[in-house]
Tab-separated table of C-alpha atoms and ligand atoms in Angstrom:
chain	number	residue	atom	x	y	z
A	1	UNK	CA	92.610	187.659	150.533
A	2	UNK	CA	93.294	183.998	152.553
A	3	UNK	CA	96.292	183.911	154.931
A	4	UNK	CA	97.546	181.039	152.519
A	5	UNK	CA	97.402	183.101	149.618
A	6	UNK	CA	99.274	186.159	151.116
A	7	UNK	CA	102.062	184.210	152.213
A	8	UNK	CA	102.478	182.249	148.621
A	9	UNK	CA	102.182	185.420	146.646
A	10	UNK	CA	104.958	186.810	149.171
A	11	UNK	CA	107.373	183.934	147.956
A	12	UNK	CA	107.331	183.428	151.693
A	13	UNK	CA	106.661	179.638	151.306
A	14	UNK	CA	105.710	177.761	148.741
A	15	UNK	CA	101.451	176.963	147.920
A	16	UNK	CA	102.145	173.560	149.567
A	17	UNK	CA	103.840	174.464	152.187
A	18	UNK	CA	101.241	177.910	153.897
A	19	UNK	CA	98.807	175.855	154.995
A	20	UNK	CA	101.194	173.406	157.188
A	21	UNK	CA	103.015	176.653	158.555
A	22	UNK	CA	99.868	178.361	159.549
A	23	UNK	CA	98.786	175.191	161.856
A	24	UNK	CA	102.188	175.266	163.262
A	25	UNK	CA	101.962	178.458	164.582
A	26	UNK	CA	104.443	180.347	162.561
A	27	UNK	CA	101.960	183.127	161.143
A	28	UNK	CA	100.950	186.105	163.317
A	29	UNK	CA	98.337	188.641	162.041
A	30	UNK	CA	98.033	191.816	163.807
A	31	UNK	CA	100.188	189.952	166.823
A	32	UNK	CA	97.699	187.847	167.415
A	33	UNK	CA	99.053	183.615	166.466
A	34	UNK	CA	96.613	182.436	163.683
A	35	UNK	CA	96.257	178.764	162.787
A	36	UNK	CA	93.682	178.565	159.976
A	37	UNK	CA	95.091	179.403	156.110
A	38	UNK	CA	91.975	180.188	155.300
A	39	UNK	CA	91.441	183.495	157.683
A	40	UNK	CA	90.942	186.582	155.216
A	41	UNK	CA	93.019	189.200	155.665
A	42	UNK	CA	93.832	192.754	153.378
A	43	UNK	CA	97.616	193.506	153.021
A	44	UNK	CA	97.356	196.701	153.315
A	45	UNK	CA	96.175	196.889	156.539
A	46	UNK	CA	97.139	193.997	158.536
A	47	UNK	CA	100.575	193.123	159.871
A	48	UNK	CA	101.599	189.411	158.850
A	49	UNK	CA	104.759	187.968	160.414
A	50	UNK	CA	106.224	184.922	159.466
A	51	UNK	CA	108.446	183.412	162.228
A	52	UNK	CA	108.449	186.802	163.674
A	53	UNK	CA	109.862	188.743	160.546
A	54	UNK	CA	107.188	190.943	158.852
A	55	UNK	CA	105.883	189.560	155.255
A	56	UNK	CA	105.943	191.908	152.408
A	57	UNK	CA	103.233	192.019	150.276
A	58	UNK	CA	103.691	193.421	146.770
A	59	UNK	CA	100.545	193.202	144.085
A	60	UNK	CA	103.408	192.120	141.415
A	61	UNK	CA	107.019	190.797	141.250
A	62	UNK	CA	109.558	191.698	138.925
A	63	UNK	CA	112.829	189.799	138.490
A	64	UNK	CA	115.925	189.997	136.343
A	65	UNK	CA	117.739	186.405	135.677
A	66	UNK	CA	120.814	185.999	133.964
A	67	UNK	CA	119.636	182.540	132.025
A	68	UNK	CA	122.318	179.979	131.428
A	69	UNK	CA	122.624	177.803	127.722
A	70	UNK	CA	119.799	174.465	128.433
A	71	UNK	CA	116.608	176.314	129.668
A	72	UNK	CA	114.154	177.181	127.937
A	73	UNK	CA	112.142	180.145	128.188
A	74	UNK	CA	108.481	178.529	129.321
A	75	UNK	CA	106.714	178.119	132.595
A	76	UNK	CA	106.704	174.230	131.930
A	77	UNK	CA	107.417	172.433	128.805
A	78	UNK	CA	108.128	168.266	128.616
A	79	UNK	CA	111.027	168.665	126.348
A	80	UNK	CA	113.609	170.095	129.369
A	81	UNK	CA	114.081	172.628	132.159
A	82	UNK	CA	112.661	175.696	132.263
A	83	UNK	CA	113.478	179.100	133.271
A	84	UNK	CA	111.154	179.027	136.187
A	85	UNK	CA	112.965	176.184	137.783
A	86	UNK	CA	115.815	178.236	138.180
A	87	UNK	CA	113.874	180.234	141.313
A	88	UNK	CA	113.123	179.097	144.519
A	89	UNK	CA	109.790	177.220	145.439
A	90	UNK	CA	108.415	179.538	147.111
A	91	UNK	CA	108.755	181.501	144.088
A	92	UNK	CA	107.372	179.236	141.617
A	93	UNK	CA	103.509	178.960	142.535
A	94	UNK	CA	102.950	182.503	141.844
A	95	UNK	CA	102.243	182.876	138.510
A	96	UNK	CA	105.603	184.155	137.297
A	97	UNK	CA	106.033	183.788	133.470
A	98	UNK	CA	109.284	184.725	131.403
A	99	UNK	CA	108.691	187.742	129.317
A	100	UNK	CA	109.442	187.282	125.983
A	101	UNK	CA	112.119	184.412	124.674
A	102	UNK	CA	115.136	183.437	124.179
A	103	UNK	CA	115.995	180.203	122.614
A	104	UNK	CA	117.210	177.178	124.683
A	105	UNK	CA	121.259	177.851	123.900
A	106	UNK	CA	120.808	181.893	124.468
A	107	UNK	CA	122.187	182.995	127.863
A	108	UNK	CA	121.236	186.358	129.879
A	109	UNK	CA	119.051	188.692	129.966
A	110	UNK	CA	115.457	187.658	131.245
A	111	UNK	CA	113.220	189.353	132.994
A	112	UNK	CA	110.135	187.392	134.271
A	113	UNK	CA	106.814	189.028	136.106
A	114	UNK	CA	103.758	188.431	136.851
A	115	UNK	CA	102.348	191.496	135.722
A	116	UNK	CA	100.468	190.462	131.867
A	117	UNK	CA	99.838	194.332	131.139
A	118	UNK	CA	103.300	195.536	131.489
A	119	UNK	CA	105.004	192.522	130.075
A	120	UNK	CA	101.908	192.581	127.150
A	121	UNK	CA	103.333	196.579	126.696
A	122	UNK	CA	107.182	196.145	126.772
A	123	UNK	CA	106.423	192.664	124.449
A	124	UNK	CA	104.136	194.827	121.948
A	125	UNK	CA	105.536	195.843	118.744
A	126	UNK	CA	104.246	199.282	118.600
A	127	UNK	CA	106.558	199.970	121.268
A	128	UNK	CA	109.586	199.164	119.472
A	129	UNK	CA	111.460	197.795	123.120
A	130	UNK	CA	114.957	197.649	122.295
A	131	UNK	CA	116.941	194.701	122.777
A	132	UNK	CA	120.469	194.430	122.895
A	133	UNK	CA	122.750	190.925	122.163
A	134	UNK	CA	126.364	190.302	121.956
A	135	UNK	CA	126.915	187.967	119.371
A	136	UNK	CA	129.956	185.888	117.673
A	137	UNK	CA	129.512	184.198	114.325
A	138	UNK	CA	131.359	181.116	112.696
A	139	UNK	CA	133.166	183.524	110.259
A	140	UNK	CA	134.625	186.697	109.692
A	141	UNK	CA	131.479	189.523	110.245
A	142	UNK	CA	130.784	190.412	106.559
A	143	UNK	CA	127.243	192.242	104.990
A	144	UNK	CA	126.639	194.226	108.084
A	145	UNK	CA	125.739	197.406	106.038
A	146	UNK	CA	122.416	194.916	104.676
A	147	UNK	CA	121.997	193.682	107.932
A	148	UNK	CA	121.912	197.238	109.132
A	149	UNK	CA	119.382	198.368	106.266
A	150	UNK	CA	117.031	195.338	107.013
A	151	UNK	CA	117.070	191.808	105.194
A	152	UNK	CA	115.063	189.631	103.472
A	153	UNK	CA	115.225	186.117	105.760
A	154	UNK	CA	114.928	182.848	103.639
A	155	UNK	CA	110.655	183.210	104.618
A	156	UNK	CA	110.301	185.909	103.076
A	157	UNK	CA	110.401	188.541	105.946
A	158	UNK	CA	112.166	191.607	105.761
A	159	UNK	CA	113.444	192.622	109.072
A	160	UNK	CA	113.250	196.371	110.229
A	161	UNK	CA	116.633	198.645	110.297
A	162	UNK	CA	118.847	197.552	113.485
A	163	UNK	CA	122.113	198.588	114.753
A	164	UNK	CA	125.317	196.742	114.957
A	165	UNK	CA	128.288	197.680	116.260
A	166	UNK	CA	131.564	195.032	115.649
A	167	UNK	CA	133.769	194.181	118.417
A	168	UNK	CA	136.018	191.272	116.905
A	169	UNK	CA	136.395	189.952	113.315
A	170	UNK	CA	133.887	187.500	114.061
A	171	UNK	CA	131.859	189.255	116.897
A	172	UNK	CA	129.694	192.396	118.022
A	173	UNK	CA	126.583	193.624	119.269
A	174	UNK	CA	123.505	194.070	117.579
A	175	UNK	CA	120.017	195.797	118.789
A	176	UNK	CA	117.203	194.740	117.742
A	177	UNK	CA	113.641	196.831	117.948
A	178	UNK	CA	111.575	193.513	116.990
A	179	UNK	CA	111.829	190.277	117.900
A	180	UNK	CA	110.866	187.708	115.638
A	181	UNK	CA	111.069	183.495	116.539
A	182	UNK	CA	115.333	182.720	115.799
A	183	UNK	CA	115.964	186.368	114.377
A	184	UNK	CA	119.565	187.088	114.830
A	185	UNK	CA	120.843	183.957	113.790
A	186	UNK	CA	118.158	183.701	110.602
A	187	UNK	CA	119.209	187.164	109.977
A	188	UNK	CA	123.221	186.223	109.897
A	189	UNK	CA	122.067	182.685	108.053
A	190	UNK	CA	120.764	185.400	105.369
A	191	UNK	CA	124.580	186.703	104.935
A	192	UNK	CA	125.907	183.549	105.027
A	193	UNK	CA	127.439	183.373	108.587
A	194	UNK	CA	126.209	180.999	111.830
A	195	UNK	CA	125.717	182.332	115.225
A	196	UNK	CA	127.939	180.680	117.939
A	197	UNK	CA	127.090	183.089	120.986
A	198	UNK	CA	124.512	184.842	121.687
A	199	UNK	CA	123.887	186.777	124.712
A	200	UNK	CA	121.007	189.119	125.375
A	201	UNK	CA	122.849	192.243	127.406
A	202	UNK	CA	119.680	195.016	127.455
A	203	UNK	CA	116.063	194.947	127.288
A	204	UNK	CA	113.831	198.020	127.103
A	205	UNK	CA	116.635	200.334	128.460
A	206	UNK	CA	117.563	197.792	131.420
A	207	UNK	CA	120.915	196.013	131.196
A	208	UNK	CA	121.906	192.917	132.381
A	209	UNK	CA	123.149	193.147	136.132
A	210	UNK	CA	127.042	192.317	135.816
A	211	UNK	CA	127.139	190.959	139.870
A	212	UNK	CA	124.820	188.236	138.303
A	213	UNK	CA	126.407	184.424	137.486
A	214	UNK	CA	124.644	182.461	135.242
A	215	UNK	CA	121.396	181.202	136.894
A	216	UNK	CA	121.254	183.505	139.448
A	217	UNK	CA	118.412	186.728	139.673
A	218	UNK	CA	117.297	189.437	141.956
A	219	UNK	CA	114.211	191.799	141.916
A	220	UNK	CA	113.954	195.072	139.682
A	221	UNK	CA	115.413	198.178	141.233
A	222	UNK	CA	113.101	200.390	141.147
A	223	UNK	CA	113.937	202.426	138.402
A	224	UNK	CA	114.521	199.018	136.748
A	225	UNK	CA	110.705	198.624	137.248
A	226	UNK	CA	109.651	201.831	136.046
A	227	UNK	CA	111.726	201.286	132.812
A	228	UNK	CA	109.744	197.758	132.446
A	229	UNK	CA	105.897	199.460	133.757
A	230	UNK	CA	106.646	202.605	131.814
A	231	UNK	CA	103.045	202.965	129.727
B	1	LIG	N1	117.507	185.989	118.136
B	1	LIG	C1	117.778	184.666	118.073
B	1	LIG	O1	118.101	184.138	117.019
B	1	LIG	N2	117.674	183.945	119.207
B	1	LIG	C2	117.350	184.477	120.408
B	1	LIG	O2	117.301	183.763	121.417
B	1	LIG	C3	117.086	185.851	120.451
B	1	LIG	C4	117.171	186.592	119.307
């Protein structure tokens, strides 16, 4: 693999940025100064330091973001900021990509990876991922029992069983083992209610880290990541 490429796929620096730190001498390999991005080198057996501090090299990244109300969940999109904009630079060039969505006004839980089987396997239907949302409506909680059983949404779709448990007169948490486009708040529109909130709080058995403000994120523990890898 290049120098260049290492050190981007680190998060060291960003794509931009390698090649002008490897002519300025920041980059050792195996001690030795290199000043050419384009020197190969395998990460599992060469030592890379950058400005002295060794450079981890991990095949794949997994992060959890807490996403604030505005983004939306995309790599790029022309219609307003997206969740990848919320990480650093160095960060961005990697080849990151939210898995699964939330829509623009829904807030937390979002993990984003760069590894297409594992997101492809937590994403896939047959694996029933649960997912987890606080909620509050307009009005009074009313018709959970249907909601519960599964509902017919104004398309036609009827929506598996899911679990709700109420924690105000007009709020709760439901989880969800499917994920279709709007579902929560097409399923309340079905019982004659409007989402105001909505927060996802657990994703295939990982829960939202509490120490995390809006916008912020931090890598997958690592039982975190087995939860997310698990085949
Ligand atoms: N259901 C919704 O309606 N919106 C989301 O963002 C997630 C689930």
């Amino acid at each position: 693999m290049r120098l260049d490429k290492l050190l981007t796929h680190a998060g060291v620096v960003s794509r931009r940025e390698a090649g002008r730190a490897v002519r300025a001498g920041r980059v050792t390999v195996d001690g030795v100064c290199v000043r050419a991005a384009d020197v190969q080198v395998e990460p599992a057996k060469n030592s890379v330091c950058f400005d002295g501090v060794p450079v981890e090299y991990r095949e794949h990244l997994y992060l959890m973001l807490n996403k604030p109300a505005g983004y939306i969940s995309a790599t790029e999109d022309g219609r307003g900021p997206v969740v990848l904009e919320l990480l650093p630079p160095a960060l961005q060039g990697r080849g990151l990509f939210p898995c699964g969505r939330l829509d623009r006004d829904t807030v937390g839980l979002m993990i984003l990876t760069d590894d297409g089987d594992a997101a492809h396997r937590r994403l896939s239907p047959k694996h029933h991922a649960e997912k987890e949302y606080a909620f509050a409506c307009e009005r009074p909680l009313e018709g959970l029992d249907r909601l519960e059983q599964g509902i017919e949404l104004a398309d036609g779709y009827r929506t598996l069983p899911c679990k709700i448990r109420q924690t105000g007169e007009r709020s709760g948490v439901i989880t969800l083992t499917e994920g279709k486009y709007h579902q929560i708040k097409r399923m309340f529109a079905a019982v004659g209610n409007h989402i105001v909130f909505l927060e996802r709080i657990r994703f295939a058995g990982i829960s939202l880290d509490p120490a995390l403000e809006r916008g912020e994120w931090r890598t997958l523990t690592g039982e975190e990541q087995a939860l997310f890898c698990k085949k």
